[in-house]
XYZ file of C-alpha atoms in Angstrom:
434
model
C 162.048 84.637 77.299
C 162.237 87.936 75.476
C 165.076 88.868 73.130
C 165.977 92.146 71.464
C 168.766 93.015 69.029
C 170.464 96.263 68.130
C 173.232 96.779 65.581
C 175.636 99.685 65.683
C 178.950 101.162 64.590
C 180.966 101.799 67.748
C 181.988 99.214 70.355
C 183.199 101.644 73.034
C 179.918 103.501 73.381
C 177.942 100.262 73.597
C 180.341 98.773 76.157
C 180.278 101.948 78.278
C 176.485 101.649 78.449
C 176.374 97.903 79.157
C 179.128 97.873 81.796
C 178.358 101.312 83.184
C 175.032 100.296 84.691
C 174.988 100.086 88.473
C 175.548 96.479 89.546
C 176.538 95.270 86.048
C 179.219 92.580 85.856
C 180.702 90.220 83.252
C 179.690 86.574 83.520
C 181.058 85.017 80.321
C 181.868 85.248 76.651
C 184.887 84.619 74.443
C 187.042 87.574 75.470
C 189.670 88.363 78.097
C 189.018 92.020 78.938
C 187.090 93.005 82.045
C 186.610 96.713 81.336
C 185.037 98.684 78.502
C 188.448 100.018 77.493
C 190.138 96.599 77.422
C 187.259 94.952 75.548
C 187.138 97.801 73.025
C 190.819 97.231 72.311
C 190.179 93.529 71.713
C 187.301 94.253 69.368
C 189.576 96.615 67.406
C 191.798 93.671 66.476
C 189.125 91.828 64.497
C 187.735 95.125 63.233
C 190.920 95.411 61.188
C 189.868 92.308 59.230
C 186.937 94.269 57.790
C 187.869 97.954 58.151
C 185.168 99.131 55.737
C 182.289 97.302 57.456
C 180.067 100.059 58.839
C 177.795 98.004 61.095
C 180.097 95.709 63.082
C 178.487 95.823 66.545
C 175.858 93.290 67.585
C 174.062 94.022 70.873
C 171.386 91.676 72.215
C 169.406 91.469 75.434
C 167.761 88.320 76.782
C 165.387 88.483 79.724
C 163.043 86.289 81.738
C 160.461 87.025 84.378
C 161.789 87.462 87.925
C 159.971 84.295 89.064
C 162.132 82.208 86.686
C 165.395 83.355 88.255
C 167.241 80.542 90.047
C 167.700 80.910 93.800
C 171.476 80.551 93.601
C 173.107 83.535 91.897
C 176.046 81.376 90.818
C 173.770 78.731 89.304
C 171.682 81.433 87.661
C 174.767 83.033 86.098
C 175.972 79.662 84.806
C 172.583 79.021 83.234
C 172.643 82.445 81.594
C 176.128 81.770 80.188
C 174.927 78.500 78.722
C 171.826 80.143 77.242
C 173.892 82.997 75.772
C 176.452 80.645 74.235
C 173.713 78.510 72.666
C 171.939 81.626 71.428
C 175.025 83.155 69.802
C 176.052 79.923 68.134
C 172.553 79.347 66.753
C 172.340 82.786 65.122
C 175.715 82.455 63.455
C 178.247 83.807 65.990
C 180.186 80.548 66.142
C 183.670 82.029 65.621
C 183.307 85.538 67.003
C 184.224 87.778 69.899
C 181.440 88.499 72.362
C 181.045 89.341 76.032
C 178.097 88.493 78.321
C 177.140 90.952 81.062
C 174.549 90.539 83.827
C 172.350 93.488 84.822
C 170.601 93.810 88.162
C 168.922 97.196 87.746
C 165.404 95.870 87.018
C 163.062 93.288 88.518
C 163.179 90.967 85.534
C 166.303 88.840 85.195
C 168.285 89.774 82.099
C 171.668 89.816 80.367
C 173.349 91.868 77.634
C 175.525 90.387 74.903
C 177.914 92.590 72.929
C 179.599 90.906 69.994
C 181.441 91.564 66.761
C 179.814 90.501 63.497
C 183.318 89.908 62.117
C 184.485 86.329 62.529
C 188.090 85.430 63.251
C 188.443 84.186 59.651
C 187.403 87.590 58.282
C 183.899 86.633 57.196
C 180.864 88.519 58.506
C 177.735 87.165 60.202
C 174.729 87.677 57.946
C 172.299 90.046 59.667
C 169.346 89.521 57.327
C 166.286 88.074 59.041
C 168.095 88.464 62.384
C 164.890 89.265 64.296
C 163.055 86.286 62.809
C 165.996 83.917 63.391
C 166.352 85.201 66.948
C 162.707 84.451 67.722
C 163.036 80.907 66.391
C 166.168 80.310 68.490
C 164.520 81.742 71.611
C 161.550 79.377 71.210
C 163.977 76.445 71.107
C 165.914 77.720 74.133
C 162.688 78.097 76.119
C 162.058 74.401 75.587
C 165.628 73.340 76.326
C 165.888 75.299 79.581
C 162.243 74.862 80.686
C 161.486 78.580 80.494
C 158.086 80.148 80.024
C 157.150 80.192 76.337
C 156.250 83.593 74.992
C 154.746 83.902 71.514
C 156.679 85.977 68.945
C 155.620 89.586 68.986
C 154.246 89.397 65.458
C 152.011 86.497 66.522
C 150.753 88.313 69.588
C 150.099 91.399 67.473
C 148.383 89.508 64.644
C 144.879 90.905 64.390
C 142.358 88.277 65.372
C 139.201 87.520 63.420
C 136.094 89.492 64.184
C 133.145 87.662 65.706
C 131.399 87.633 62.319
C 134.501 86.206 60.619
C 134.829 83.535 63.283
C 131.189 82.480 62.945
C 131.429 82.341 59.142
C 134.492 80.130 59.391
C 132.783 77.910 61.960
C 129.559 77.565 60.004
C 130.904 77.292 56.459
C 134.428 76.059 57.026
C 135.733 78.922 54.898
C 138.521 81.094 56.204
C 137.935 84.833 56.218
C 139.847 86.984 53.735
C 141.785 88.449 56.664
C 143.060 85.000 57.679
C 143.704 84.029 54.061
C 145.819 87.136 53.539
C 147.745 86.561 56.753
C 148.443 82.963 55.715
C 149.508 83.919 52.185
C 151.876 86.597 53.454
C 153.283 84.204 56.067
C 154.036 81.689 53.305
C 155.593 84.276 50.993
C 157.962 85.621 53.662
C 159.146 82.125 54.597
C 162.182 82.577 52.311
C 164.471 85.584 52.329
C 163.437 88.165 49.793
C 163.422 91.813 48.866
C 160.285 93.943 48.964
C 159.791 93.790 45.157
C 160.198 89.998 45.221
C 157.640 89.681 48.023
C 155.130 91.801 46.131
C 155.657 89.731 42.986
C 155.039 86.533 44.936
C 151.834 87.889 46.455
C 150.608 89.130 43.080
C 151.237 85.675 41.610
C 148.933 84.336 44.370
C 146.171 86.718 43.318
C 146.773 89.387 45.965
C 146.580 92.974 44.766
C 149.043 95.286 46.501
C 148.818 99.033 46.897
C 151.642 101.235 48.206
C 150.918 104.609 49.800
C 153.555 107.273 49.355
C 154.128 110.723 50.826
C 154.500 113.828 48.673
C 158.253 113.508 49.036
C 158.231 110.010 47.555
C 158.687 108.060 50.791
C 156.586 104.932 51.315
C 154.300 105.218 54.323
C 152.015 102.225 54.077
C 150.866 99.090 52.283
C 147.484 97.467 51.712
C 146.384 94.078 50.408
C 143.294 93.034 48.448
C 141.994 89.525 47.849
C 138.704 88.588 46.203
C 137.702 92.243 46.140
C 138.204 92.764 49.884
C 141.030 95.033 51.041
C 142.913 95.395 54.328
C 145.717 97.742 55.197
C 148.778 96.367 56.953
C 147.677 97.566 60.381
C 144.344 95.761 60.060
C 146.232 92.483 59.581
C 148.753 93.124 62.352
C 151.933 95.088 62.919
C 154.084 92.430 61.216
C 152.138 93.058 57.988
C 152.733 96.801 57.782
C 155.426 98.084 55.432
C 157.765 98.720 58.360
C 156.756 95.496 60.111
C 157.626 93.365 57.085
C 161.184 94.662 57.386
C 161.491 94.606 61.183
C 159.719 91.358 62.037
C 159.903 89.336 58.840
C 163.348 90.280 57.549
C 162.172 91.631 54.187
C 164.933 93.836 52.787
C 163.992 97.219 51.362
C 166.027 99.800 49.480
C 164.544 103.209 48.665
C 166.121 102.870 45.215
C 163.444 100.228 44.531
C 160.615 102.761 44.914
C 160.152 103.195 41.165
C 160.003 99.442 40.685
C 157.533 99.118 43.563
C 155.334 101.774 41.965
C 155.361 99.799 38.739
C 154.555 96.519 40.444
C 151.665 97.990 42.411
C 149.876 99.816 39.633
C 146.243 98.950 39.132
C 146.033 95.317 38.008
C 143.181 96.133 35.671
C 145.854 97.206 33.211
C 147.514 93.805 33.549
C 144.189 92.016 33.109
C 143.392 94.048 29.987
C 146.760 93.258 28.452
C 146.506 89.576 29.333
C 143.126 89.494 27.651
C 144.759 90.707 24.448
C 147.083 87.697 24.534
C 144.110 85.343 24.332
C 142.628 87.119 21.278
C 142.788 84.438 18.557
C 142.181 87.031 15.803
C 145.678 88.448 16.131
C 147.639 87.594 12.952
C 150.900 85.681 13.046
C 153.958 87.889 12.729
C 157.670 87.419 12.362
C 159.718 90.493 13.187
C 163.102 88.774 13.450
C 165.736 90.788 11.591
C 169.484 91.037 11.715
C 169.457 94.663 12.865
C 166.460 96.613 14.123
C 166.258 100.414 14.160
C 164.025 102.077 16.709
C 163.548 105.584 18.036
C 165.968 106.220 20.876
C 164.581 107.348 24.198
C 165.972 110.841 24.584
C 165.203 113.782 26.818
C 162.671 115.297 24.427
C 160.778 112.005 24.126
C 159.384 112.306 27.651
C 156.936 114.726 29.167
C 158.863 114.907 32.414
C 160.983 117.194 34.538
C 163.467 114.450 35.355
C 166.826 116.171 34.998
C 168.512 112.821 34.442
C 166.857 112.523 31.038
C 168.262 115.838 29.807
C 171.817 114.645 30.267
C 171.634 112.361 27.259
C 172.629 113.547 23.786
C 169.451 114.994 22.292
C 170.831 114.859 18.761
C 170.828 111.052 18.706
C 167.475 109.979 17.320
C 167.851 106.316 16.342
C 169.483 103.253 17.777
C 170.727 100.254 15.799
C 170.543 97.280 18.092
C 173.739 95.326 17.588
C 174.399 92.977 20.475
C 177.843 92.462 21.876
C 178.808 88.836 22.688
C 176.301 87.474 25.195
C 178.069 85.927 28.170
C 174.861 84.148 29.197
C 174.608 81.936 26.095
C 175.923 78.384 26.478
C 179.113 77.877 24.488
C 177.889 74.532 23.196
C 174.837 76.142 21.562
C 174.901 75.778 17.720
C 175.823 78.938 15.804
C 172.467 79.090 14.018
C 170.616 78.846 17.372
C 172.785 81.593 18.846
C 171.937 83.843 15.900
C 168.225 83.090 16.262
C 168.283 83.855 20.002
C 170.171 87.096 19.373
C 167.605 88.130 16.780
C 164.729 87.296 19.126
C 166.342 89.305 21.916
C 166.679 92.240 19.494
C 162.977 91.939 18.762
C 161.933 92.017 22.414
C 164.203 94.977 23.183
C 162.863 96.915 20.186
C 159.230 96.232 21.169
C 159.949 97.235 24.769
C 161.527 100.536 23.690
C 158.635 101.218 21.324
C 156.193 100.611 24.172
C 157.969 103.191 26.336
C 157.987 105.749 23.540
C 154.291 105.137 22.844
C 153.346 106.287 26.352
C 156.091 108.934 26.600
C 157.428 107.415 29.781
C 160.476 105.612 31.104
C 158.305 102.846 32.555
C 155.440 100.761 31.170
C 153.459 97.622 31.970
C 152.689 95.120 29.224
C 150.621 92.302 30.632
C 152.770 90.468 33.145
C 155.873 92.440 32.166
C 157.263 95.585 33.774
C 159.573 97.607 31.527
C 161.935 100.238 32.922
C 164.454 102.492 31.144
C 167.252 103.961 33.290
C 168.466 107.023 31.389
C 171.576 107.872 33.485
C 172.885 104.304 33.120
C 171.400 103.683 29.650
C 169.944 100.354 30.740
C 166.712 98.612 29.820
C 165.182 96.212 32.353
C 162.258 93.839 31.824
C 160.751 92.039 34.815
C 158.051 89.363 34.742
C 155.643 88.927 37.631
C 156.614 85.849 39.608
C 159.954 85.473 37.805
C 161.848 88.665 38.549
C 164.188 90.286 36.027
C 164.253 88.330 32.759
C 166.271 90.786 30.665
C 168.681 93.620 31.349
C 170.640 95.325 28.586
C 173.248 98.067 28.981
C 173.590 100.344 25.965
C 176.542 102.273 24.588
C 176.212 105.512 22.625
C 177.131 103.707 19.419
C 173.974 101.588 19.648
C 175.550 98.360 20.813
C 174.314 96.666 23.950
C 175.583 94.085 26.431
C 173.178 91.621 28.038
C 173.633 91.454 31.798
C 170.608 89.206 32.297
C 168.751 87.105 29.737
C 166.126 84.536 30.728
C 163.797 84.884 27.751
C 161.494 81.980 26.904
C 159.578 81.183 23.724
C 156.382 82.267 25.466
C 157.950 85.671 26.238
C 158.757 86.096 22.544
C 155.194 85.195 21.529
C 153.770 87.588 24.107
C 155.884 90.528 22.988
C 155.065 89.867 19.343
C 151.384 89.916 20.297
C 151.897 93.258 22.068
C 153.613 94.627 18.970
C 150.807 93.471 16.685
C 148.191 94.998 18.962
C 150.086 98.303 19.016
C 150.247 98.312 15.226
C 146.526 97.664 14.996
C 145.824 100.554 17.343
C 148.042 102.847 15.307
C 146.281 101.851 12.077
C 142.892 102.443 13.699
C 143.996 105.893 14.864
C 145.103 106.791 11.343
C 141.757 105.591 9.947
C 139.818 107.602 12.535
C-alpha cells in the first residue's frame, strides 16, 4: 500500500478537488456533510477552536494495486473504511473530523482522506515526522489486512553497495563506509530532532559534515565524511540529502539556524587543534574568578563586517561589567556560598567567550567542542557544546547586567574555558615578544 500526505490552509479548495473528481463518492469518516459546501461548514466549527493555526488541513491518499481490490464493491468500501479509520487513529487523529472519499478515476484502487488537525478538545495533531509515522503505520496495516508489502520509499531509494564494497564486506566482514554512514544516520534520526541537533549527534559519532550553500545563503546540499572518505547525500540515497532528511526522516529545519549550521560544519581540524591544547600539561593553573569582570563590549566597530544589525548598537559603550541578575536556573536549596561561586564561574566563562569573539573580530567562534555566537540585535550570547546542545545563553541589558536563560555549565566546561584563556594569553605574550 502506498500513502501520501499533504497539509494545507483551506478546506473548501481541498474538498472541491477530492469530491469534484468524476465518480468520486463518500464512503465514511466522522462527519455528516455529503457535499464540499456542507463539509466545509462543519470544518469551520472546529477551526474556531484554533483560529490562528495556519496549517489546519490534513489530506492523505492511500492506494493499492488493482489486483488487490475486492470483487464486491461494498466489501471493498467497507475494508477501505476500516483501513482509513485505523490509519487516522494510529497517526493521532483520534478525536478529529475527517471524511473518506473513494476515487475511481485510475486503475489502482485508492481513497482520499481530508481531515482537520484540530481536535474537538482544541488541541492540535502534531505533524512532525508525519511521513515517517505514516510509513510505519502503513507497514502495520499491510500485515493486518494481508496487503502487498511495499518498502518505504527511502529504503527503496537507499543507494546499494557497489560490487567492490560488497566483496570487501563479504571477504573481510567489514562494512563499507557508505553502509556505516547510512547506519549512523539511521540511528541518529531515530528520535525527533532539529537539523543542528542531528549534525551534533553525527559529529559526536565521528562523522564530519559539510553544508553547501548558494550565493544567496540558501542551503543546497549536505555531505558526510567518515574515516577520510566522503559521500554527498545523493550518493547515500534520497533520504540522506538535505531535503530528504526533512521530507522522509522528519528532521525539522529553520532557515534562521543557517548561521548555527555554518558554525557546526566548519572544518573539524580547528576543533582537533583546540582539543589538543586542552591536553597540553604545560599549561599553568589559573584562577580568574572575580566578583565583577570587565571586558571589551562587542560593538559595531569591533567587527570587520557589513552586517547592518551590528551598527544599531551604541558605539560609545566600550566596556561591560558583568553583573548577573538572579539566576532562575539555580536550585533554591543551594548554599549561598555555592551560588556565589557558580555565579563567579559563569562570569568567567562569559568573559572568556566574549574575549574570544573580539580576538577574531567576529560574532561567532569555535573553541574546541564549543560554538560561541553573539546576537547583536538581541544582545544575547549563546554557547553550544557538541553533543550537548546549548549549555549557556545570557541576555544582556545596556547597563551591563545579564539574565541567564540557559545554564548547564559543568566543572569540565570551566576548566576548558580557563585553558582557552591561558592559551590566548600565551599567544598574546608571544606576539608582543616577536
